C-alpha positions as MATLAB code, in Angstrom:
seq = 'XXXXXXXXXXXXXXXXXXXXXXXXXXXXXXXXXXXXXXXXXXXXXXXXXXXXXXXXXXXXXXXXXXXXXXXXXXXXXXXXXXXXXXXXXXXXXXXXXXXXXXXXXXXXXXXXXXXXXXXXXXXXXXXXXXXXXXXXXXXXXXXXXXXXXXXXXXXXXXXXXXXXXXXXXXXXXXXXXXXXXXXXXXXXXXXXXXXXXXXXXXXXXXXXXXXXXXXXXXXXXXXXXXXXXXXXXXXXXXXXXXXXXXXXXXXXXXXXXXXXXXXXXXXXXXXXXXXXXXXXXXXXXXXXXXXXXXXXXXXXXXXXXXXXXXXXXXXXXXXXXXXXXXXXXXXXXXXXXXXXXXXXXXXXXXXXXXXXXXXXXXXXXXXXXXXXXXXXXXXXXXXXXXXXXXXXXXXXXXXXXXXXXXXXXXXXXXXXXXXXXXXXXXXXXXXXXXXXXXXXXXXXXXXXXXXXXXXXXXXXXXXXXXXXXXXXXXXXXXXXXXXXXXXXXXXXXXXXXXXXXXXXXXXXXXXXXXXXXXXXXXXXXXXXXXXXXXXXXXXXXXXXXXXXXXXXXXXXXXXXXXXXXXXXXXXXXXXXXXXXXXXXXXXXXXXXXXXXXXXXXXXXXXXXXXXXXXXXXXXXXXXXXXXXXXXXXXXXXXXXXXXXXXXXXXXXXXXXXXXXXXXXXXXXXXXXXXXXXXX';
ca = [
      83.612  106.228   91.291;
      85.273  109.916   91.027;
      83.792  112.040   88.914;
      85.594  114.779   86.310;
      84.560  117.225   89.267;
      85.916  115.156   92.008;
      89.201  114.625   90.012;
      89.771  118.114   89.404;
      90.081  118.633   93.007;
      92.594  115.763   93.372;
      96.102  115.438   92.245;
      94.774  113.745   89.135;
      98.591  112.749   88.482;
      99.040  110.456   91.521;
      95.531  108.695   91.078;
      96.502  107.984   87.479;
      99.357  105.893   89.326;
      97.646  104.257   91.563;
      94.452  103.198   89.305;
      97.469  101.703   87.070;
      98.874   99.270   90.176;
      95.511   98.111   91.105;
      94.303   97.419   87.670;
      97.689   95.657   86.559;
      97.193   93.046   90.185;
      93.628   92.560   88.743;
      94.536   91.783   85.275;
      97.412   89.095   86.599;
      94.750   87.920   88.677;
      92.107   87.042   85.926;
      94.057   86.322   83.090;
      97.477   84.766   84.690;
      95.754   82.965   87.198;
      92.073   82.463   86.679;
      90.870   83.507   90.034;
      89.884   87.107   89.808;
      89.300   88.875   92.653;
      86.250   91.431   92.121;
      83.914   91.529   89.025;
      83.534   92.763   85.512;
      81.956   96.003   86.977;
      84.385   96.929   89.304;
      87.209   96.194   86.462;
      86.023   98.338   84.015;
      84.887  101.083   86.980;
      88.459  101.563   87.121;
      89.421  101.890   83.921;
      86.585  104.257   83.116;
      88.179  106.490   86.043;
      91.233  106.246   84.703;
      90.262  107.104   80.438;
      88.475  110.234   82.292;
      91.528  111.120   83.977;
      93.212  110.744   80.848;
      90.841  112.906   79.004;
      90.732  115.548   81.482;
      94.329  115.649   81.501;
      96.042  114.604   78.280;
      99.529  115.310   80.036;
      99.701  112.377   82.295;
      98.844  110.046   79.084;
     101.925  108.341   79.840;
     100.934  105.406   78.358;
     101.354  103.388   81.402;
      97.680  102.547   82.272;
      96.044   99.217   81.476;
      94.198  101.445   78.867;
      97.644  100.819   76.741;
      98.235   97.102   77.603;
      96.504   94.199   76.835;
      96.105   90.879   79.453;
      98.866   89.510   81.191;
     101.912   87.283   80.594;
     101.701   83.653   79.695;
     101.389   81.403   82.586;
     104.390   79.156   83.656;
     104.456   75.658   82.010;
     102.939   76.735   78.917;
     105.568   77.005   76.003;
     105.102   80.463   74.673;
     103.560   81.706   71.351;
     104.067   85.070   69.727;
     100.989   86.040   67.585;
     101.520   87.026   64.082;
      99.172   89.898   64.543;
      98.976   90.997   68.160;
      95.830   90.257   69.744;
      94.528   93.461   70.992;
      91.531   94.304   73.813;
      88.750   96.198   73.295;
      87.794   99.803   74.687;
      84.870  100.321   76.614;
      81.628  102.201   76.617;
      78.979  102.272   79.613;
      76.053  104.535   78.353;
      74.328  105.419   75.067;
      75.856  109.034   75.648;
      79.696  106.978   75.263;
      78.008  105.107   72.589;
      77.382  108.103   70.414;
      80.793  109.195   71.483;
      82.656  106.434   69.814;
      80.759  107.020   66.792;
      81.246  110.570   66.528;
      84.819  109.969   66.854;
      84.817  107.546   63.886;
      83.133  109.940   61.416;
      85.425  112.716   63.024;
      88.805  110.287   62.104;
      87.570  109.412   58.697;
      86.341  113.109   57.939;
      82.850  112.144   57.572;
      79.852  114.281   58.008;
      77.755  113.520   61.047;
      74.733  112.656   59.145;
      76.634  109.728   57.329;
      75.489  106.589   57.982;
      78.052  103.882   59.137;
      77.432  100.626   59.323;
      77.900   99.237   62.585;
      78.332   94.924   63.145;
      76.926   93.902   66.876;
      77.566   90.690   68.765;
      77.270   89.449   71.811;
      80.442   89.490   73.837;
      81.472   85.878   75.667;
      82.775   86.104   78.463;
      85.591   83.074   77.945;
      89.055   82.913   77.336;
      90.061   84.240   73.665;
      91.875   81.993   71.448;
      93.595   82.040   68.758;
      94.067   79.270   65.970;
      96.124   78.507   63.206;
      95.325   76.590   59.904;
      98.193   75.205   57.529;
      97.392   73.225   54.765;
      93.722   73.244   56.044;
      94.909   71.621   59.047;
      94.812   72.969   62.573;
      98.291   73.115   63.669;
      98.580   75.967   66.628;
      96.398   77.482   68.874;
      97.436   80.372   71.334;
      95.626   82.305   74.227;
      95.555   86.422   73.872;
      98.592   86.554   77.006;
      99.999   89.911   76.960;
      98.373   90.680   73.130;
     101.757   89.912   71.891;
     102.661   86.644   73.184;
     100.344   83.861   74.269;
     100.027   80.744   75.694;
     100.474   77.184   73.627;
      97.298   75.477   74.317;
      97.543   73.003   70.995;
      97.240   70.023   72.582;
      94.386   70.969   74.532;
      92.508   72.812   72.038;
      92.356   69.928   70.226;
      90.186   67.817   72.195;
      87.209   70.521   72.041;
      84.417   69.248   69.767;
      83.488   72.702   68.873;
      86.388   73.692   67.134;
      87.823   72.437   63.431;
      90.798   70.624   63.213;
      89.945   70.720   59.588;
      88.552   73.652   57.055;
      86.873   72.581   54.275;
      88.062   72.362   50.729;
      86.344   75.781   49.986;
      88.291   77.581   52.896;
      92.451   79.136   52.196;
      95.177   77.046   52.919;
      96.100   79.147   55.548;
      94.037   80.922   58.043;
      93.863   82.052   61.375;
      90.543   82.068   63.061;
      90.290   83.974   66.647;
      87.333   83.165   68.924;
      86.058   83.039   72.312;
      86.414   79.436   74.479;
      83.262   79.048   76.742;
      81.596   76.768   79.445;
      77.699   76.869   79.489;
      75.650   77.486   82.579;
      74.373   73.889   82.700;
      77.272   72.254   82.478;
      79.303   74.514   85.142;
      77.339   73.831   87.459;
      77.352   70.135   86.371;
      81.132   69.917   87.358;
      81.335   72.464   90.219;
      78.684   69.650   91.340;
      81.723   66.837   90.086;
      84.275   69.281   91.690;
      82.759   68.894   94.852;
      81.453   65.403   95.052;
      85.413   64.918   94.847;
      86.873   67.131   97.425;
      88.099   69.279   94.770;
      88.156   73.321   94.596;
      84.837   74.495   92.865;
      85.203   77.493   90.118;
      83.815   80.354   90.910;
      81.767   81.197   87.476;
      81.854   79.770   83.867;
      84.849   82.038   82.642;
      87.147   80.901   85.587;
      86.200   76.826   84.691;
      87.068   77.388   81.088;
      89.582   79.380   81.126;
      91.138   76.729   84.183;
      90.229   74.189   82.121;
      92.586   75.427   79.016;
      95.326   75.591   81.231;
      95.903   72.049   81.895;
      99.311   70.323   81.392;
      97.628   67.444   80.909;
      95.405   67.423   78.038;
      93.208   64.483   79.178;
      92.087   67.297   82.120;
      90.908   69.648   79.834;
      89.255   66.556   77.259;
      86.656   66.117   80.708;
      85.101   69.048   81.165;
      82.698   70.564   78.400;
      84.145   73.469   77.124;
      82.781   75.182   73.896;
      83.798   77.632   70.782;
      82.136   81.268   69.381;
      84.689   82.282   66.919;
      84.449   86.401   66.140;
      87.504   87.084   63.507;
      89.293   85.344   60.589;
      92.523   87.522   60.323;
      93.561   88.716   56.826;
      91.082   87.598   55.064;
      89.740   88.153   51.757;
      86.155   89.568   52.695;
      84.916   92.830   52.653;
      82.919   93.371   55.533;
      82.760   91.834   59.300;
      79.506   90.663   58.328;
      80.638   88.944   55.645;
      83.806   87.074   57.561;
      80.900   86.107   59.911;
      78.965   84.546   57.713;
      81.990   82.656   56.019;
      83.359   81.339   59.331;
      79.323   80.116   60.118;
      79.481   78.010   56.079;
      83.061   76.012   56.957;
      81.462   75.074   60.093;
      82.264   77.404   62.901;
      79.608   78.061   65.697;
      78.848   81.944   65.731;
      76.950   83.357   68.556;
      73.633   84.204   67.982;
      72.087   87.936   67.837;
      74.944   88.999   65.391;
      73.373   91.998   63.434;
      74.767   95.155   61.230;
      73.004   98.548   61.914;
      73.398  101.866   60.834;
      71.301  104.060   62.781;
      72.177  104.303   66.471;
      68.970  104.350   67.743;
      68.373  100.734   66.768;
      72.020   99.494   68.051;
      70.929  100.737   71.576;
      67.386   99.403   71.106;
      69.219   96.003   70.203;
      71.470   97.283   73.745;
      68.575   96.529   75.677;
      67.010   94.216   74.394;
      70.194   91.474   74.690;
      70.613   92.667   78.099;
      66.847   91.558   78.813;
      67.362   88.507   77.843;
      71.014   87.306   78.973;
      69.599   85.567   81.766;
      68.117   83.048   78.690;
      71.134   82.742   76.691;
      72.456   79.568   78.650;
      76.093   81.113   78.818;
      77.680   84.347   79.987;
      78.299   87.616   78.266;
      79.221   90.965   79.294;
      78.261   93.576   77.224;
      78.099   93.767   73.270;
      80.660   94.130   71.104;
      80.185   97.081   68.003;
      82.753   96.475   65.151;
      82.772   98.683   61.864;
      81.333   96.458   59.568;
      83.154   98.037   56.209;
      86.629   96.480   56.502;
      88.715   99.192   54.683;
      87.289  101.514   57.271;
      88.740   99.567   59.921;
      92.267   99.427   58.257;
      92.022  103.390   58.153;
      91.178  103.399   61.458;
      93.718  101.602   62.667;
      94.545  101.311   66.402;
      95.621  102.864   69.435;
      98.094  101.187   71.462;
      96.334   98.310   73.014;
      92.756   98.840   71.223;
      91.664   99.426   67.563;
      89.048  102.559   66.980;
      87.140  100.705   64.950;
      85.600   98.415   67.638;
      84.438   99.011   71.416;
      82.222   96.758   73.574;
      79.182   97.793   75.580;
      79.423   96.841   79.082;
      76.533   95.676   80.907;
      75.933   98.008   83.905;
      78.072   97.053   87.382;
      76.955   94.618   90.110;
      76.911   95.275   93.565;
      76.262   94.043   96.510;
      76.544   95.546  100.493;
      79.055   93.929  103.383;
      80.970   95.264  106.562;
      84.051   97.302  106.312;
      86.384   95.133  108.736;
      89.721   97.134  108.666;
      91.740   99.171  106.903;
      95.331   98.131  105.733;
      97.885  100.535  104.284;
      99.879   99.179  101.438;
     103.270  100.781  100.530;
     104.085  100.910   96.487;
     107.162  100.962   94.950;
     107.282  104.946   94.825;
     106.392  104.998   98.207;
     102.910  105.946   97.985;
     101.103  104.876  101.231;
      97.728  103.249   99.654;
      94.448  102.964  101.891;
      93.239   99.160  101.432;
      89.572   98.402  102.812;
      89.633   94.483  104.328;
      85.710   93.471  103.822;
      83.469   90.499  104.789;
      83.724   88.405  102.019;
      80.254   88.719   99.889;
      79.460   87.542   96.578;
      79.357   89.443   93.557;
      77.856   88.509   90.194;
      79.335   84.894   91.046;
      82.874   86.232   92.510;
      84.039   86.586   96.376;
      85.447   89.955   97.065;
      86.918   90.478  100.633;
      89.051   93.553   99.776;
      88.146   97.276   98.205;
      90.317  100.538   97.429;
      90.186  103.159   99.022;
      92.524  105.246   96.783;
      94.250  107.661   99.139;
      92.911  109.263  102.271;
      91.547  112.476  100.806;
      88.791  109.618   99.494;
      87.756  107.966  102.628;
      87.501  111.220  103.819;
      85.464  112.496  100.893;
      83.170  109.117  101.436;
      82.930  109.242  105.092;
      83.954  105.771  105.620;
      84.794  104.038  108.918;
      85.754  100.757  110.237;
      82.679   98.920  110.946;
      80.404  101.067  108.015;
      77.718   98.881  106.083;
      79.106   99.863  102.376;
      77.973   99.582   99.275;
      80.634   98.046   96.945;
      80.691   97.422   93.142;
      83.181   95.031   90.976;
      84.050   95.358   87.560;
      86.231   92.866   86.069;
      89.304   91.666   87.822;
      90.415   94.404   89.582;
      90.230   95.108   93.357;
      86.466   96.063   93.712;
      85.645  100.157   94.682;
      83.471  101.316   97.861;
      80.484  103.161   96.325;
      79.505  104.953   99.432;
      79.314  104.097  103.175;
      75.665  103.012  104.546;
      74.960  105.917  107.204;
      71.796  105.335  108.373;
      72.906  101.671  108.811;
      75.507  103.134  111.790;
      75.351  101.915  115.445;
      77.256  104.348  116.915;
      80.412  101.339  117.255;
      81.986  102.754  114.214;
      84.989  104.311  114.285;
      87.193  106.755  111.907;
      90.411  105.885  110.466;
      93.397  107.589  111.543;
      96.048  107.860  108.576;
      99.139  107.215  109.311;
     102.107  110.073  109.218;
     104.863  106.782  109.241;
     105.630  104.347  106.998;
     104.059  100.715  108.534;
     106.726   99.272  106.695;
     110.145  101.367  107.798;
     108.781  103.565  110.219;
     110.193  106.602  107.890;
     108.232  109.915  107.722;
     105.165  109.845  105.539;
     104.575  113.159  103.880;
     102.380  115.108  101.092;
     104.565  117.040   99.365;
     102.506  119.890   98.128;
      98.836  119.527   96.726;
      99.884  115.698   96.447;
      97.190  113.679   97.552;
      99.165  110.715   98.769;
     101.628  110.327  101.399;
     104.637  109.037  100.486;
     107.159  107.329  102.859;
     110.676  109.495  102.519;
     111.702  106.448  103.434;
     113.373  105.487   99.918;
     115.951  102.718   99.831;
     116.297  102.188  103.382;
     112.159  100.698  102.969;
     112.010   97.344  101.820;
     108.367   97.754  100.731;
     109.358   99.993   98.312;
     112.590   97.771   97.319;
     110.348   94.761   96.977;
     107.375   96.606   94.643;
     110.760   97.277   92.678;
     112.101   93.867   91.984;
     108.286   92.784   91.544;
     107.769   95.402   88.868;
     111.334   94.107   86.941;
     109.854   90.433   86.964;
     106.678   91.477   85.891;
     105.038   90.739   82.429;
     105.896   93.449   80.338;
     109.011   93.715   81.748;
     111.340   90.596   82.089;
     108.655   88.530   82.146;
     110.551   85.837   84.266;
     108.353   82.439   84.934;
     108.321   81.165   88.091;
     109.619   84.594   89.960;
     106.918   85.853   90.973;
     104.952   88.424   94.532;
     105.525   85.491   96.743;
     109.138   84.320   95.316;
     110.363   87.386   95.111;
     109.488   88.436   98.620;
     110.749   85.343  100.055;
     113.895   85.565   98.501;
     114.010   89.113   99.959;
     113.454   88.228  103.298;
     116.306   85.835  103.612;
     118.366   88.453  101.562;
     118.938   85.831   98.902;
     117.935   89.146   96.605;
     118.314   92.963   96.666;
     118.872   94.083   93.563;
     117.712   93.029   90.193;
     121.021   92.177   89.509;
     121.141   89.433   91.890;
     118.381   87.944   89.616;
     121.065   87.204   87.182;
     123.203   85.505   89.695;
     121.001   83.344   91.394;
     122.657   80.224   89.965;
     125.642   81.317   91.839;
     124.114   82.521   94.870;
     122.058   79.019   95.042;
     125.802   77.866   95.568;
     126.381   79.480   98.748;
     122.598   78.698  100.532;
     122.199   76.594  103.307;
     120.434   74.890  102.219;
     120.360   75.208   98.548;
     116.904   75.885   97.059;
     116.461   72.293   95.947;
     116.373   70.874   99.302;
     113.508   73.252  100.314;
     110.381   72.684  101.150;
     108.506   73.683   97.536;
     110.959   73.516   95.659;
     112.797   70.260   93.749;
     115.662   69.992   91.066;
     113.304   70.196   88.565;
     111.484   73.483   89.646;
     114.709   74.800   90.028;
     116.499   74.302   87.105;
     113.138   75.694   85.615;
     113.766   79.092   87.616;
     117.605   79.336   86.300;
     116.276   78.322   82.676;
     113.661   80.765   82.439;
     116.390   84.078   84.337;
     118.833   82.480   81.519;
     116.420   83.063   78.620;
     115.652   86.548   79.563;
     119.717   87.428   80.280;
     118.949   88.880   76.421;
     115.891   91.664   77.097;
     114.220   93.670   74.224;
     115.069   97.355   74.626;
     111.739   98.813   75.328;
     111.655   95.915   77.864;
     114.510   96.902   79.769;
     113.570  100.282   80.113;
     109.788   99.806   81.483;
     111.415   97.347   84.111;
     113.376  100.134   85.576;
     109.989  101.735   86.815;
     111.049  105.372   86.326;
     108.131  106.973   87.477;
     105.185  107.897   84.468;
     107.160  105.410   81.804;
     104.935  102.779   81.065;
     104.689  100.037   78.741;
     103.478  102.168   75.525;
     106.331  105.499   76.503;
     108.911  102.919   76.980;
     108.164  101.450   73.363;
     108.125  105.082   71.979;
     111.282  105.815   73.870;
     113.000  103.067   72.019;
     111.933  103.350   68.892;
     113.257  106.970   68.913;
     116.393  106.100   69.907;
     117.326  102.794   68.726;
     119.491  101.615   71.066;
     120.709  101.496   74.867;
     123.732  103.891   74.894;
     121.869  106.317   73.131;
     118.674  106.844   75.748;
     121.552  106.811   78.368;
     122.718  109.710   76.597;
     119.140  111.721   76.020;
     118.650  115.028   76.734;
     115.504  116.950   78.108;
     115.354  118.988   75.315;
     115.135  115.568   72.985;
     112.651  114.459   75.367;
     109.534  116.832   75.185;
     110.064  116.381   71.557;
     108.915  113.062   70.972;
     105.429  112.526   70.758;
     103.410  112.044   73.979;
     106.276  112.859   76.299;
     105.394  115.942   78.323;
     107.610  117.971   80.863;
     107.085  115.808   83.600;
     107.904  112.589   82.275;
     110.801  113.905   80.620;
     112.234  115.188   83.989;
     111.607  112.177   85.835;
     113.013  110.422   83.189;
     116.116  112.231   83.369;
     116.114  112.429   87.075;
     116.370  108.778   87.492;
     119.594  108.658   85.352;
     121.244  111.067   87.093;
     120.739  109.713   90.751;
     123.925  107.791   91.667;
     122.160  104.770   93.188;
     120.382  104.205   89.778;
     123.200  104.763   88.256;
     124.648  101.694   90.099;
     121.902   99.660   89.501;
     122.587  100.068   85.926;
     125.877   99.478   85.714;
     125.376   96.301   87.390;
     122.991   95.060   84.661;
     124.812   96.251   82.128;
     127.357   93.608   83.674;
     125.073   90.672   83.097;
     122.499   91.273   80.201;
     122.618   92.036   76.745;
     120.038   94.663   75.969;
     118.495   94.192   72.153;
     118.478   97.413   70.158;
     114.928   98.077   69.408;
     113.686   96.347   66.588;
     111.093   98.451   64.099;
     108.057   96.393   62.317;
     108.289   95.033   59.292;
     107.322   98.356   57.018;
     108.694   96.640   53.713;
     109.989   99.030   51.569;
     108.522  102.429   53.205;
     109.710  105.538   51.669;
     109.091  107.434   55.527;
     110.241  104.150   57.438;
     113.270  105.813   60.268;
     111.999  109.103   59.367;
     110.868  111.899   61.911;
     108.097  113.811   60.626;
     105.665  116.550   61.939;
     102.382  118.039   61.250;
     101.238  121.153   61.446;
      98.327  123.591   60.498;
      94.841  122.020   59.126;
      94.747  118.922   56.601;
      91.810  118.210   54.127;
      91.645  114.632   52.641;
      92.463  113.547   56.256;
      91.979  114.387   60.117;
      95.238  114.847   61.691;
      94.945  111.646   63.980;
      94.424  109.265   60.614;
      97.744  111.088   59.132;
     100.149  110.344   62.471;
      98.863  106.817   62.351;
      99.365  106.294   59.104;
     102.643  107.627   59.587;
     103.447  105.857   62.599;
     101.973  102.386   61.191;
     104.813  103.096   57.797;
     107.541  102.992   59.999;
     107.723  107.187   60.582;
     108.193  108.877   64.045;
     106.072  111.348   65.011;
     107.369  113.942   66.493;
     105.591  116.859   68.687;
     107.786  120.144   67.724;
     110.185  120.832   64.947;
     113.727  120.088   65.799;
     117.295  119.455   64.085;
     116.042  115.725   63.995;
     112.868  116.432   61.788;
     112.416  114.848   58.716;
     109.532  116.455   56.857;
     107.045  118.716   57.743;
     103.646  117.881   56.499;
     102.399  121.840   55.981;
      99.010  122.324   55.821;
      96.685  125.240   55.980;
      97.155  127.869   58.094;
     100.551  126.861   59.235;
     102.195  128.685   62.081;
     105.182  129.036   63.639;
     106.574  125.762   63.079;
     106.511  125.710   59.666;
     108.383  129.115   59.984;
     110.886  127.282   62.339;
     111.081  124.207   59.983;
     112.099  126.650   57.215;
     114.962  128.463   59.104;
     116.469  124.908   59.913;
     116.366  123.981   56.479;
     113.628  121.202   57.236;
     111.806  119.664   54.067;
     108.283  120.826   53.615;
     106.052  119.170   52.336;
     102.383  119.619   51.406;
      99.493  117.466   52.326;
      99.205  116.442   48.551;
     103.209  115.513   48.673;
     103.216  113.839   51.631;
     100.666  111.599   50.290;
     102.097  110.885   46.914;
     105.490  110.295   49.029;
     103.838  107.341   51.177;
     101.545  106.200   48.158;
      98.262  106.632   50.077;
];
């Protein structure tokens, strides 16, 4: 894995990117599918690459990572749920160093001196599918998997036949309640139907996580009813407790199995003692975990804490350390992305990995293999983190034979035999091939279908590559017209071999449902380069609606919050380029794009409102007063413009409370701004 060093000396820009694409296949992979493709370690290797990046450089914090997004989309046949709270992931830490990190960070949020104690819940974190489960009247009536954090999977009729979990609180318990937990399979009894699995002629999983998780996902509820799946629950969601401790031990009295080792600690040298000794004895447990989970026990803490995009700050889990194992490097494939980038892909003898096969490993760009050494036919050293493609540690040298041979990048696109260039201190070649390659045209139309964008069931790598192949589509539009362009096939999609009336009229009913797309939606499907999920939000909040982004202006741009000089002239580059602008008018022809719709705030006195901070505030850190702002409804902007609101003055204020003042800006005082929001 790069260090801070190594990324310094690459174009820290372009790996940001490309650690983005690979994590996004893994998460499909693991959480869409259930068939992940490297291992916890080599998961979270990347994303600790990628929050160092984002450290280092704060200006490529597009928002686009994984580090902003949670899971993937809900699979097709399930009917969808959307979570009344989203369900969000978890941060990471990997060493006791991060782990003092994240609690400095706390104390430094809430203001709090660093000798303050803080108490600190632990728990084992299960490595299952999360759940989530809805009481009415007492009565379980819904149950949902995390999906995308905002929408899940309806798994109610399967949830149902697990023993483990209620379908009844007790008298004692609120009428409503929503209880979030962890689905399981224990060691025993995987292996107890991989044994089953086999005896039949069936495909065996390839660890507990995959079975359960597989075994959720049934259509038929009698499939999941045979296999012995099991319940930890971890949260009850608005409740009336006071402490994580105490929501434990509540959940524990109405009958809910809790996972054992849950402790609260307020000294950090005991919650890394505690560390080590879980991680000793896993091995005993009888099921799988992957790290340990640290929650702020005090729960008004944790609403001042609040979140960040796809994570709260009051909770992080403690990964185990990474697994690894040592195979042949095979080949090397290049892979060409929908900007063009030319991406180094290392095929490997498939090995096992903390219960996973991995036969494939990035490379990153060539600058890497050349930094590594590698060559086809190296003994290397891999390590897999999760469900993203798993990363070459280093190459074996003293393993070499002498039949080894280097890897010659290629100056031409394999896929349109265009130029491949680095522009510049760019560390990947890009094909200059642009339109004209229909690698890049395909990564496109993959990224529009994909889960944060239209989310279309049933459209998905293989579909959508087919379909370009025969030139049955080219542009996203031609999504929308399928229906008609079925017509005019020879023959029609029904009479292939795959498909059937049914799965068809499935296709056109799910491209039909998402003919009406949510505004921040529509704009991350466009894949203007460095707009992600969490910009494209934050662009559409500030605006509102369609005709106005069309309409924004640079200057606008490096206003908002986030939203640096680069993003803001790719973002306006990609309007102004006449194919785009074609592209757009097309789906402008055939979809009806929502104007962006703002939480529920209630009655907010700052809700709409563009404010800005400036100078130093006392009864709370600056980050603690833009989310509090931002969770009221406000917009946060960077710089004082003709569009600002208030600005929240406090000492020491510079020039922008001088430029606020010219404009005629309200000013307001850290006292005033909080007797304005009632805080």
């Amino acid at each position: 894995m790069a260090s801070l060093f190594d990324l310094e000396q690459l174009d820290a820009k372009v790996r940001h990117a490309e650690l983005i694409k690979e994590i996004r296949k893994a998460d499909e992979a693991y959480y869409q599918k259930d068939t992940p493709e490297i291992t916890d370690a080599a998961y979270d290797a990347l994303r600790k690459e990628l929050e160092e990046i984002e450290a280092a450089h704060p200006e490529l914090v597009t928002k686009e990572s994984p580090t902003q997004t949670i899971g993937a989309k809900p699979a097709q046949g399930f009917k969808k749920i959307k979570h009344a709270k989203p369900m969000l992931s978890l941060s990471n830490v990997f060493s006791s160093a991060e782990l003092e990190n994240f609690i400095t960070k706390i104390k430094r949020f809430l203001n709090k001196h660093h000798l303050e104690k803080i108490e600190i819940l632990a728990e084992p974190k299960i490595d299952g599918l999360s759940c989530s489960l809805v009481y009415k009247n007492r009565k379980l009536v819904q149950a949902a998997t995390r999906g995308d954090g905002t929408e899940g999977e309806d798994i109610t009729a399967n949830v149902m036949t697990i023993g483990d979990i209620l379908k009844t609180l007790p008298d004692n318990a609120p009428e409503y309640a929503e209880i979030r937990g962890e689905i399981y399979m224990r060691h025993d009894e995987f292996a107890a139907l991989n044994a089953r699995q086999e005896e039949a002629g069936k495909q065996v999983f390839a660890n507990p996580r995959n079975a359960a998780a597989g075994s959720v996902r049934q259509l038929d509820p009698s499939v999941t009813e045979s296999r012995p799946l099991h319940f930890f629950a971890y949260s009850w969601e608005h409740s009336s407790c006071k402490t994580q401790k105490e929501i434990m031990d509540t959940l524990k009295t109405w009958g809910f199995p809790i996972a054992d080792g849950i402790k609260v600690f307020d000294d950090v040298e005991m919650i890394k003692r505690n560390y080590w000794k879980i991680l000793e004895g896993r091995a005993t447990l009888g099921y799988d975990i992957d790290g340990i989970v640290y929650k702020v026990n005090d729960l008004a803490l944790q609403e001042r804490l609040g979140f960040v995009s796809r994570a709260p700050r009051w909770a992080t889990a403690h990964k185990f350390p990474a697994e690894q194992a040592i195979t042949r490097l095979i080949a090397i494939d290049i892979q060409v992305g929908r900007t063009g980038a030319l991406t180094p892909v290392a095929r490997l003898e498939p090995v096992t990995v903390g219960g996973v096969v991995v036969s494939n490993a990035t490379l990153h760009n060539e600058d890497e293999i050349a930094r590594k050494g590698v060559r086809i036919g190296d003994w290397v050293k891999i390590q897999r983190a999760g469900d993203v493609i798993p990363q070459i540690v280093e190459a074996l040298i003293e393993k070499r034979d002498g039949t080894e041979k280097e890897f010659i990048y290629p100056d031409t696109c394999p896929a349109c035999g265009s130029a491949a260039i680095r522009e510049g201190d760019d560390v990947v070649r890009r094909c200059t091939g642009g339109l004209i390659c229909p690698a890049q045209a395909v990564e496109r139309l993959k990224h529009f279908v994909s889960r944060l964008a239209f989310d279309i069931e049933g459209l998905g790598t293989k579909i959508i590559e087919q379909f370009w192949e025969e030139g049955i589509i080219r542009t996203p539009a031609d999504i929308f017209k399928l229906a008609e362009i079925n017509q005019t096939l020879n023959p029609p999609l029904q009479d292939r071999e795959g498909w059937g009336e049914l799965s068809v009229q499935n296709l056109f009913k799910a491209i039909e449902d998402r003919r009406t797309i949510a505004l921040n939606r529509f704009i991350y499907a466009l894949g203007i380069r460095q707009v992600g999920e969490a910009t494209a939000k934050r662009l559409a909040a500030t605006y509102g609606a369609w005709e106005a982004i069309k309409q924004a202006t640079y200057e606008e741009l490096i206003e908002i919050e986030d939203i640096g000089p680069a993003v803001a002239d790719d973002f306006i580059a990609f309007f102004a380029e006449p194919h785009n602008q074609e592209v757009l008018s097309a789906l402008e022809a055939v979809l009806t794009i929502e104007p962006f719709e703002a939480p529920d705030v209630g009655d907010s006195p700052v809700a709409g409102k563009t404010v800005v901070f400036t100078g130093t505030l006392t009864q709370m850190t600056r980050s603690e007063a833009k989310a509090r702002a931002e969770t009221m409804g406000a917009k946060v902007a960077g710089s004082v413009s003709k569009k600002t609101d208030y600005l929240i003055a406090g000492a020491d204020s510079g020039s922008k409370l001088k430029k606020a003042q010219e404009a005629g800006v309200t000013v307001l005082t850290e006292d005033a701004w909080l007797a304005l929001i009632g805080a």
